[in-house]
């Protein structure tokens, strides 16, 4: 049994890390907004989903223009991601302005309910629009972009390993997601507005006294978080092909779990949490059946993210990289 | 002559509570003005009303003859009115350097920021040694120094200090008050809020005494120190 697990481990790690980077970038959106507003923006999963639809629509448009096949695919996907990020970023700013800012002084639960409302609204808006434009179907199939597979002949290197293979889109997703995270990290830690975001997260009033425009900083945070979420939606659509308006829910919950696991409010923690959950999930998908003697199958893989969530909340509620908060009295 | 800051019939609420009841005072350029009074007298609320953290219910605040009532804090900060809040409120997770950079948020030119930072180190040499240390790991006295140095980065025309001596060892308090006087000599107008009334009045040109949201006495620092009521209530 162990031999089997070891044999497939490289493939599990490849797939898990890719999935993990997707979770990680979405988790960043949760964690940034939580850091600055202490609000769990439950609409963030739907921002991701909306991004997947906008990106796919753009790519389908490119396809109907005949650009796919004539222009380099990587450039086209990057353009689609860039445009999508702009749109979802603006949607995020709008959501904050309309649904959260008027409630900023209200109890947190009220804003949370508002977030859940926005979530449903986005799901239905996307479903309605897609059905309208797509002959009554609410799912969307994107153009196939990366057709080739890359084989890694691991068995030649070590006889106890199986060969691993992945779609070239895998590499694209991985590289782009990592690039997004690095750009964000540099922005937050090295630029003036990144510093303003951290200052508002730590002490909003004092940041304002320093001359930081708090509302603008919060809008910026929503823009960046939502732009990243939307761009990741495009990556997801490119990687997995078919999307529907409900993909944001479970994926959002898992990304949220990743943010909690890493320590909500902590940007590097979100990345770590995303990677862990991605790998655990893929490991479960590949080995659950072997480990339980076929009693429990791969379809139970989703359970693990939430088992992790419960364990974290029970034993280390501040998360792996988070600091325990002492409530001020 | 117009005053640097003029407050007329200022009313502010703290939650539902009326914290300031039509207070009037002014500050002239180059002065140190101390605002003293007991807990809950409205001292901090006065500063917060001036810096935009608390909404003003009614009344007028004029800075250089321009109304600043209910401007947002960042707009007031951009007019070089700088508020060092009670409890220092440095950014604990940021380094000393980052804290100072934030103090200069209104400034674009990097060379000016560097220049002001160096000037701050002249007053507080310890900060230069702690440049890459996180603010939250420093002692109370060092944090207070950082909070003042951070405010200086905005090159204040009016520097408002809320309880700078709170919780500090006597020797550090002396040091802080000395620096406040030096800053004043360098041309910065200072509004000082203190529970440590004796110290605050000693260095003040003028002072106001607040009690339950009203100004009950005013005069020069010397007059107030020698006033019997004050002696009994605040200097005993």
Coordinates of C-alpha atoms in Angstrom, one line a residue:
Chain A
X1 CA 0.0 0.0 0.0
X2 CA 2.8 2.4 1.0
X3 CA 4.5 1.5 -2.2
X4 CA 1.5 2.6 -4.2
X5 CA 1.2 5.9 -2.3
X6 CA 4.9 6.6 -2.9
X7 CA 4.6 5.7 -6.5
X8 CA 2.0 8.3 -7.2
X9 CA 3.3 10.9 -4.8
X10 CA 5.1 13.1 -7.4
X11 CA 1.8 13.4 -9.5
X12 CA -0.1 14.2 -6.3
X13 CA 2.3 16.9 -5.4
X14 CA 2.2 18.4 -8.9
X15 CA -1.6 18.5 -9.0
X16 CA -1.9 19.5 -5.3
X17 CA 0.5 22.4 -5.7
X18 CA -1.3 23.7 -8.7
X19 CA -4.7 23.5 -7.0
X20 CA -3.1 24.9 -3.9
X21 CA -1.9 28.0 -5.8
X22 CA -5.4 28.6 -7.0
X23 CA -6.7 28.3 -3.4
X24 CA -3.9 30.5 -2.3
X25 CA -4.6 33.4 -4.6
X26 CA -8.3 33.4 -3.7
X27 CA -7.4 33.1 0.0
X28 CA -5.4 36.3 -0.4
X29 CA -8.6 38.1 -1.2
X30 CA -10.3 36.9 2.0
X31 CA -7.3 37.6 4.1
X32 CA -6.6 41.1 2.8
X33 CA -10.2 42.2 3.3
X34 CA -10.4 40.6 6.8
X35 CA -7.1 42.2 7.7
X36 CA -8.4 45.7 6.9
X37 CA -12.1 45.5 7.8
X38 CA -12.3 42.4 10.1
X39 CA -15.0 41.3 7.7
X40 CA -15.3 37.9 6.1
X41 CA -16.2 38.9 2.6
X42 CA -18.2 35.8 1.7
X43 CA -18.9 37.3 -1.8
X44 CA -15.3 36.8 -2.7
X45 CA -15.9 33.2 -3.9
X46 CA -18.5 34.7 -6.3
X47 CA -16.0 37.3 -7.5
X48 CA -13.8 34.4 -8.5
X49 CA -16.7 32.7 -10.3
X50 CA -17.6 35.9 -12.0
X51 CA -14.0 36.3 -13.1
X52 CA -14.1 32.8 -14.6
X53 CA -17.2 33.7 -16.7
X54 CA -15.9 37.0 -17.8
X55 CA -12.5 35.5 -18.7
X56 CA -14.1 32.6 -20.6
X57 CA -16.4 35.0 -22.5
X58 CA -13.4 37.1 -23.5
X59 CA -11.5 33.9 -24.6
X60 CA -14.6 32.7 -26.6
X61 CA -14.7 36.1 -28.2
X62 CA -11.0 35.8 -29.1
X63 CA -11.8 32.4 -30.5
X64 CA -14.7 33.6 -32.7
X65 CA -12.4 36.4 -34.0
X66 CA -10.1 33.6 -35.1
X67 CA -7.2 34.9 -32.9
X68 CA -6.7 31.6 -31.1
X69 CA -4.2 29.7 -33.2
X70 CA -2.9 32.8 -34.9
X71 CA -1.7 34.7 -31.8
X72 CA 0.3 33.2 -29.0
X73 CA -2.1 31.6 -26.5
X74 CA -0.2 32.8 -23.5
X75 CA -0.5 36.4 -24.6
X76 CA -4.3 36.0 -25.2
X77 CA -4.9 34.4 -21.8
X78 CA -2.9 37.1 -20.1
X79 CA -4.9 39.8 -21.9
X80 CA -8.1 38.0 -20.9
X81 CA -6.9 37.9 -17.3
X82 CA -5.8 41.5 -17.3
X83 CA -9.2 42.7 -18.6
X84 CA -11.1 40.4 -16.2
X85 CA -9.0 41.6 -13.3
X86 CA -10.0 45.2 -14.1
X87 CA -13.7 44.3 -14.2
X88 CA -13.8 42.1 -11.1
X89 CA -11.7 44.7 -9.3
X90 CA -14.2 47.4 -10.1
X91 CA -17.0 45.0 -9.0
X92 CA -15.3 44.5 -5.7
X93 CA -14.9 48.2 -5.1
X94 CA -18.6 48.7 -6.0
X95 CA -19.6 45.9 -3.5
X96 CA -17.7 47.5 -0.7
X97 CA -19.1 50.9 -1.5
X98 CA -22.8 49.7 -1.7
X99 CA -23.0 46.7 0.6
X100 CA -20.3 47.2 3.3
X101 CA -19.4 50.8 3.8
X102 CA -22.8 51.9 5.0
X103 CA -22.6 49.1 7.5
X104 CA -19.1 49.8 8.8
X105 CA -20.3 50.9 12.2
X106 CA -22.9 48.2 12.5
X107 CA -22.2 44.9 14.2
X108 CA -20.0 42.6 12.1
X109 CA -22.8 40.0 11.8
X110 CA -24.9 42.5 9.8
X111 CA -22.1 43.1 7.2
X112 CA -21.6 39.3 7.0
X113 CA -25.3 38.8 6.1
X114 CA -24.9 41.6 3.5
X115 CA -21.9 39.7 2.1
X116 CA -23.9 36.5 1.8
X117 CA -26.7 38.4 0.1
X118 CA -24.2 39.8 -2.5
X119 CA -23.0 36.3 -3.0
X120 CA -26.5 35.0 -4.0
X121 CA -27.0 38.1 -6.1
X122 CA -23.8 37.5 -8.1
X123 CA -24.6 33.8 -8.6
X124 CA -28.0 34.7 -10.0
X125 CA -26.8 37.6 -12.1
X126 CA -24.1 35.4 -13.7
X127 CA -26.6 32.6 -14.2
X128 CA -29.2 34.9 -15.8
X129 CA -26.7 36.5 -18.1
X130 CA -25.1 33.2 -19.2
X131 CA -28.5 31.7 -19.9
X132 CA -29.5 34.7 -21.9
X133 CA -26.4 34.7 -24.0
X134 CA -25.8 30.9 -24.2
X135 CA -29.1 29.4 -25.4
X136 CA -30.5 28.8 -22.0
X137 CA -27.5 26.9 -20.6
X138 CA -26.0 28.3 -17.4
X139 CA -22.7 26.5 -17.8
X140 CA -20.0 27.6 -20.1
X141 CA -17.3 25.6 -21.9
X142 CA -14.2 27.6 -22.7
X143 CA -12.1 27.1 -25.8
X144 CA -9.4 24.5 -25.4
X145 CA -6.1 26.3 -25.3
X146 CA -3.4 24.1 -23.9
X147 CA -3.8 20.8 -25.6
X148 CA -0.4 19.2 -25.1
X149 CA 0.6 17.1 -22.1
X150 CA 4.0 17.1 -20.5
X151 CA 5.3 13.8 -19.3
X152 CA 7.9 13.5 -16.6
X153 CA 9.6 10.1 -16.9
X154 CA 10.2 9.7 -13.2
X155 CA 10.3 5.9 -13.4
X156 CA 13.5 6.2 -15.3
X157 CA 15.0 8.2 -12.5
X158 CA 13.9 6.0 -9.6
X159 CA 12.2 2.7 -10.2
X160 CA 9.8 3.1 -7.2
X161 CA 8.1 6.1 -8.8
X162 CA 5.5 6.2 -11.6
X163 CA 5.7 8.7 -14.4
X164 CA 3.9 11.9 -13.8
X165 CA 2.1 13.9 -16.5
X166 CA 0.2 17.2 -16.6
X167 CA -1.4 19.5 -19.0
X168 CA 0.7 22.5 -20.2
X169 CA -2.0 24.7 -18.7
X170 CA -0.8 23.3 -15.3
X171 CA 2.5 25.1 -15.8
X172 CA 0.8 28.2 -16.9
X173 CA -1.5 28.3 -13.9
X174 CA 1.4 27.6 -11.5
X175 CA 3.7 30.2 -12.9
X176 CA 1.0 32.9 -13.2
X177 CA -0.4 32.3 -9.7
X178 CA 3.1 32.4 -8.2
X179 CA 3.8 35.6 -10.1
X180 CA 0.6 37.2 -8.8
X181 CA 1.6 36.3 -5.3
X182 CA 5.1 37.7 -5.6
X183 CA 3.7 41.0 -7.1
X184 CA 1.2 41.3 -4.3
X185 CA 3.9 40.6 -1.6
X186 CA 6.2 43.3 -3.1
X187 CA 3.3 45.7 -3.4
X188 CA 2.1 45.3 0.2
X189 CA 5.6 45.3 1.7
X190 CA 7.5 47.8 -0.4
X191 CA 5.2 50.5 -1.7
X192 CA 3.6 53.5 -0.1
X193 CA 0.1 52.3 -0.7
X194 CA 0.9 48.8 0.5
X195 CA 2.2 50.4 3.7
X196 CA -1.0 52.4 3.9
X197 CA -3.0 49.1 3.7
X198 CA -1.0 47.6 6.5
X199 CA -1.3 50.7 8.6
X200 CA -5.1 50.8 8.2
X201 CA -5.2 47.1 9.1
X202 CA -3.3 47.7 12.3
X203 CA -4.8 50.9 13.5
X204 CA -7.4 52.7 11.3
X205 CA -7.6 55.9 13.3
X206 CA -3.9 56.4 13.7
X207 CA -3.4 55.7 10.0
X208 CA -5.9 58.5 9.2
X209 CA -3.9 60.9 11.5
X210 CA -0.8 60.1 9.4
X211 CA -2.6 61.4 6.4
X212 CA -3.8 58.1 5.0
X213 CA -7.1 58.3 3.2
X214 CA -8.8 55.4 4.9
X215 CA -11.7 55.0 2.5
X216 CA -9.4 55.1 -0.5
X217 CA -7.2 52.5 1.1
X218 CA -10.1 50.2 1.8
X219 CA -11.3 50.6 -1.8
X220 CA -7.8 49.8 -3.1
X221 CA -7.8 46.7 -0.9
X222 CA -11.1 45.5 -2.4
X223 CA -9.8 46.3 -5.9
X224 CA -6.7 44.3 -5.5
X225 CA -8.3 41.3 -3.7
X226 CA -11.1 41.2 -6.3
X227 CA -8.8 41.6 -9.2
X228 CA -6.7 38.7 -8.0
X229 CA -9.9 36.7 -7.4
X230 CA -11.1 37.4 -10.9
X231 CA -7.8 36.6 -12.5
X232 CA -7.6 33.3 -10.7
X233 CA -11.1 32.6 -12.0
X234 CA -9.7 32.8 -15.5
X235 CA -6.8 30.5 -14.6
X236 CA -9.3 28.0 -13.2
X237 CA -11.4 28.2 -16.3
X238 CA -8.4 27.6 -18.5
X239 CA -7.3 24.7 -16.4
X240 CA -10.6 22.9 -15.9
X241 CA -12.6 23.9 -19.0
X242 CA -16.2 23.8 -17.9
X243 CA -17.6 26.4 -15.4
X244 CA -21.0 27.0 -13.8
X245 CA -22.2 29.8 -11.5
X246 CA -21.8 27.7 -8.4
X247 CA -18.1 26.9 -8.6
X248 CA -17.4 29.9 -6.4
X249 CA -19.2 28.5 -3.4
X250 CA -17.2 25.4 -2.5
X251 CA -14.0 26.8 -3.9
X252 CA -14.5 30.0 -1.9
X253 CA -15.1 28.0 1.3
X254 CA -11.9 26.1 0.7
X255 CA -9.9 29.2 0.1
X256 CA -11.5 30.7 3.2
X257 CA -10.3 27.6 5.1
X258 CA -6.9 28.1 3.6
X259 CA -6.9 31.7 4.9
X260 CA -7.9 30.6 8.4
X261 CA -5.4 27.8 8.4
X262 CA -2.6 30.2 7.6
X263 CA -3.8 32.8 10.0
X264 CA -6.6 35.1 8.7
X265 CA -5.2 38.6 8.0
X266 CA -1.8 37.2 7.3
X267 CA -0.8 37.3 3.6
X268 CA 1.9 34.8 3.6
X269 CA -0.2 32.5 5.8
X270 CA -2.9 32.5 3.1
X271 CA -0.4 31.2 0.6
X272 CA 0.9 28.5 3.0
X273 CA -2.7 27.5 3.9
X274 CA -3.7 27.3 0.2
X275 CA -0.8 25.0 -0.7
X276 CA -1.4 22.7 2.3
X277 CA -5.1 22.3 1.5
X278 CA -4.4 21.8 -2.2
X279 CA -1.9 19.0 -1.5
X280 CA -4.0 17.4 1.2
X281 CA -7.0 17.3 -1.1
X282 CA -5.1 15.8 -4.0
X283 CA -3.5 13.3 -1.7
X284 CA -6.9 12.3 -0.5
X285 CA -8.3 12.1 -4.0
X286 CA -5.5 9.8 -5.1
X287 CA -5.2 7.6 -2.0
X288 CA -8.4 7.5 -0.1
X289 CA -9.7 4.5 -1.9
X290 CA -6.4 2.6 -1.3
X291 CA -6.1 3.6 2.3
X292 CA -9.6 2.5 3.2
X293 CA -9.7 -0.6 1.2
X294 CA -12.2 0.9 -1.3
X295 CA -14.7 1.8 1.4
X296 CA -14.3 5.5 0.9
X297 CA -13.7 6.8 -2.6
X298 CA -12.0 9.9 -4.0
X299 CA -15.3 11.8 -4.1
X300 CA -14.9 12.4 -0.4
X301 CA -11.8 14.5 -1.0
X302 CA -13.7 17.8 -0.2
X303 CA -14.2 16.7 3.4
X304 CA -10.6 17.1 4.2
X305 CA -10.4 20.9 3.8
X306 CA -13.2 21.2 6.3
X307 CA -11.7 18.6 8.7
X308 CA -8.6 20.8 8.7
X309 CA -10.8 23.9 9.3
X310 CA -12.4 22.3 12.4
X311 CA -9.0 21.1 13.7
X312 CA -7.5 24.6 13.3
X313 CA -10.4 26.3 15.0
X314 CA -10.2 23.8 17.9
X315 CA -6.5 23.7 18.5
X316 CA -4.8 26.7 16.8
X317 CA -7.5 29.3 16.1
X318 CA -5.0 32.0 15.2
X319 CA -3.7 29.8 12.4
X320 CA -0.2 28.7 11.5
X321 CA 1.3 32.1 10.9
X322 CA -1.2 34.2 12.7
X323 CA -0.8 35.8 16.1
X324 CA -3.2 35.3 18.9
X325 CA -5.3 38.4 19.3
X326 CA -6.1 39.7 22.7
X327 CA -9.4 41.4 22.7
X328 CA -9.1 44.9 24.1
X329 CA -11.4 45.6 27.0
Chain B
X1 CA -3.8 89.5 14.6
X2 CA -5.6 86.3 13.7
X3 CA -4.9 83.3 15.8
X4 CA -3.2 80.1 14.5
X5 CA -6.2 78.1 15.8
X6 CA -9.4 79.4 17.0
X7 CA -12.2 77.3 18.6
X8 CA -15.6 78.9 19.1
X9 CA -18.6 77.3 20.9
X10 CA -17.4 73.8 20.1
X11 CA -19.8 71.0 20.9
X12 CA -18.9 67.4 20.4
X13 CA -20.5 64.1 21.4
X14 CA -18.8 60.9 22.4
X15 CA -21.3 58.3 21.5
X16 CA -24.6 59.6 23.0
X17 CA -22.8 61.6 25.6
X18 CA -22.1 65.3 25.2
X19 CA -18.4 65.5 25.8
X20 CA -17.8 69.2 25.0
X21 CA -20.2 72.0 26.0
X22 CA -19.5 75.1 23.9
X23 CA -15.8 75.5 24.6
X24 CA -13.8 78.5 23.4
X25 CA -10.1 78.8 23.2
X26 CA -7.3 79.8 20.9
X27 CA -3.7 79.2 20.2
X28 CA -1.3 81.7 18.8
X29 CA 1.7 80.8 16.6
X30 CA 4.8 79.8 18.6
X31 CA 2.9 79.1 21.9
X32 CA 2.8 76.1 24.1
X33 CA -0.8 75.8 25.3
X34 CA -1.7 73.2 27.9
X35 CA -5.1 71.7 28.4
X36 CA -5.5 70.1 31.8
X37 CA -8.3 68.5 33.6
X38 CA -9.3 65.2 35.2
X39 CA -10.3 61.9 33.7
X40 CA -13.3 62.4 31.4
X41 CA -13.1 66.1 31.3
X42 CA -13.1 66.2 27.5
X43 CA -9.4 66.7 26.8
X44 CA -8.9 63.9 24.4
X45 CA -12.3 64.6 22.7
X46 CA -11.1 68.2 22.1
X47 CA -8.0 66.9 20.3
X48 CA -10.0 64.3 18.4
X49 CA -12.5 67.0 17.3
X50 CA -9.6 69.1 16.1
X51 CA -8.0 66.3 14.1
X52 CA -11.2 65.0 12.6
X53 CA -11.5 61.7 14.5
X54 CA -14.6 62.9 16.3
X55 CA -17.5 64.5 14.5
X56 CA -18.2 68.0 15.7
X57 CA -21.9 68.6 16.5
X58 CA -21.8 72.4 16.3
X59 CA -19.4 75.3 16.7
X60 CA -16.4 76.5 14.7
X61 CA -12.8 75.5 14.4
X62 CA -10.6 77.8 12.4
X63 CA -7.0 77.1 11.5
X64 CA -5.2 80.0 9.8
X65 CA -8.6 81.5 9.3
X66 CA -10.0 78.5 7.4
X67 CA -12.7 76.3 8.8
X68 CA -11.6 72.8 9.4
X69 CA -14.8 71.6 11.0
X70 CA -15.7 68.0 10.0
X71 CA -12.9 67.6 7.5
X72 CA -11.6 64.1 7.4
X73 CA -8.5 63.3 9.4
X74 CA -6.3 62.9 6.4
X75 CA -7.4 66.3 5.1
X76 CA -6.5 67.9 8.4
X77 CA -3.2 66.1 8.5
X78 CA -2.4 67.5 5.1
X79 CA -2.8 71.0 6.6
X80 CA 0.1 70.1 8.9
X81 CA -2.0 69.8 12.0
X82 CA -0.5 66.6 13.6
X83 CA -2.1 64.7 16.4
X84 CA 0.0 62.3 18.6
X85 CA -2.8 60.2 20.1
X86 CA -3.1 59.0 23.6
X87 CA -1.3 55.8 24.3
X88 CA 1.3 56.6 21.5
X89 CA -0.5 54.3 19.0
X90 CA 2.6 53.4 17.0
X91 CA 2.1 50.6 14.4
X92 CA 3.3 47.6 16.4
X93 CA 3.9 45.3 13.5
X94 CA 5.9 47.8 11.6
X95 CA 9.5 48.8 11.9
X96 CA 10.6 52.1 13.3
X97 CA 11.5 53.1 9.8
X98 CA 8.1 52.2 8.4
X99 CA 6.4 54.1 11.2
X100 CA 8.4 57.2 10.3
X101 CA 7.7 56.8 6.6
X102 CA 4.0 56.7 7.5
X103 CA 4.4 59.9 9.4
X104 CA 5.5 61.5 6.1
X105 CA 2.5 60.1 4.2
X106 CA 1.7 63.5 2.9
X107 CA 5.2 64.0 1.4
X108 CA 6.1 62.7 -2.0
X109 CA 9.8 63.7 -2.3
X110 CA 12.0 61.0 -0.9
X111 CA 14.9 63.4 -0.2
X112 CA 12.6 65.5 2.0
X113 CA 11.6 62.4 3.9
X114 CA 15.2 61.4 4.5
X115 CA 16.0 64.9 5.6
X116 CA 13.2 65.0 8.1
X117 CA 14.1 61.6 9.4
X118 CA 17.7 62.7 10.1
X119 CA 16.3 65.8 11.9
X120 CA 14.1 63.5 14.0
X121 CA 17.2 61.5 15.0
X122 CA 18.8 64.6 16.3
X123 CA 16.0 64.8 18.9
X124 CA 15.8 61.0 19.4
X125 CA 19.2 59.4 18.6
X126 CA 17.9 56.1 20.0
X127 CA 15.5 55.7 17.1
X128 CA 18.4 55.5 14.6
X129 CA 19.7 52.5 16.4
X130 CA 16.3 50.9 16.4
X131 CA 15.5 51.6 12.8
X132 CA 14.7 48.0 11.8
X133 CA 13.1 46.9 15.1
X134 CA 9.4 46.4 15.2
X135 CA 7.6 49.3 17.0
X136 CA 5.7 46.9 19.3
X137 CA 8.9 45.5 20.8
X138 CA 10.2 48.8 22.1
X139 CA 9.8 50.2 25.6
X140 CA 7.0 52.7 26.5
X141 CA 9.5 55.6 26.5
X142 CA 10.9 54.7 23.1
X143 CA 7.4 54.3 21.7
X144 CA 6.5 57.8 22.9
X145 CA 9.7 59.1 21.3
X146 CA 8.8 57.3 18.1
X147 CA 5.3 58.7 18.2
X148 CA 6.6 62.2 18.4
X149 CA 9.3 61.6 15.8
X150 CA 6.7 60.2 13.5
X151 CA 4.5 63.3 14.0
X152 CA 7.5 65.5 13.2
X153 CA 7.8 63.8 9.8
X154 CA 4.6 65.8 8.8
X155 CA 6.4 69.0 9.7
X156 CA 3.6 70.2 11.9
X157 CA 2.5 73.8 12.2
X158 CA 0.4 72.7 15.1
X159 CA 1.6 69.6 17.1
X160 CA -1.1 68.2 19.4
X161 CA 0.2 65.8 22.1
X162 CA -2.2 63.7 24.1
X163 CA -0.8 62.6 27.4
X164 CA 2.8 62.1 26.3
X165 CA 3.9 61.4 29.9
X166 CA 1.3 58.7 30.6
X167 CA 2.9 55.5 32.1
X168 CA 6.5 56.6 31.7
X169 CA 9.2 56.7 34.3
X170 CA 9.9 60.1 35.8
X171 CA 13.3 60.4 34.2
X172 CA 11.8 59.7 30.8
X173 CA 9.0 62.2 31.4
X174 CA 11.6 64.9 32.1
X175 CA 13.3 64.0 28.9
X176 CA 10.1 64.2 26.9
X177 CA 9.1 67.5 28.4
X178 CA 12.5 68.9 27.6
X179 CA 12.2 67.8 24.0
X180 CA 8.7 69.4 23.8
X181 CA 10.3 72.7 24.8
X182 CA 13.1 72.3 22.3
X183 CA 10.5 71.6 19.5
X184 CA 8.7 74.7 20.5
X185 CA 11.9 76.7 20.4
X186 CA 12.4 75.4 16.9
X187 CA 9.2 77.1 15.9
X188 CA 6.5 74.4 16.4
X189 CA 3.3 75.5 18.0
X190 CA 2.2 73.0 20.6
X191 CA -1.1 72.0 22.1
X192 CA -0.5 69.7 25.1
X193 CA -3.1 67.6 26.9
X194 CA -1.9 66.3 30.2
X195 CA -3.0 64.8 33.5
X196 CA 0.4 65.7 34.8
X197 CA -0.8 69.3 35.3
X198 CA 2.2 70.7 37.1
X199 CA 4.6 69.6 34.4
X200 CA 2.3 70.8 31.7
X201 CA 1.7 74.2 33.2
X202 CA 5.3 74.7 33.9
X203 CA 6.3 74.7 30.3
X204 CA 3.1 76.3 29.0
X205 CA 2.7 79.9 27.8
X206 CA -0.9 79.6 28.6
X207 CA -3.3 77.0 29.9
X208 CA -7.0 76.0 30.0
X209 CA -8.6 73.9 32.6
X210 CA -11.4 71.6 31.4
X211 CA -14.0 70.1 33.7
X212 CA -16.9 68.0 32.5
X213 CA -16.7 69.4 29.0
X214 CA -16.4 73.0 30.0
X215 CA -13.5 75.4 30.3
X216 CA -13.6 76.6 33.8
X217 CA -10.3 78.6 34.0
X218 CA -7.7 80.0 31.8
X219 CA -4.5 82.0 32.1
X220 CA -0.8 81.9 31.7
X221 CA 1.0 78.8 32.9
X222 CA 2.4 80.7 35.8
X223 CA -1.0 82.1 36.9
X224 CA -2.6 78.7 36.8
X225 CA 0.1 77.0 38.8
X226 CA -0.3 79.7 41.5
X227 CA -4.1 79.5 41.5
X228 CA -5.3 78.0 44.7
X229 CA -8.2 76.1 43.2
X230 CA -5.9 74.5 40.7
X231 CA -3.4 73.7 43.4
X232 CA -6.0 71.9 45.4
X233 CA -7.6 70.1 42.5
X234 CA -4.8 69.1 40.3
X235 CA -1.4 69.8 41.9
X236 CA -1.9 68.4 45.4

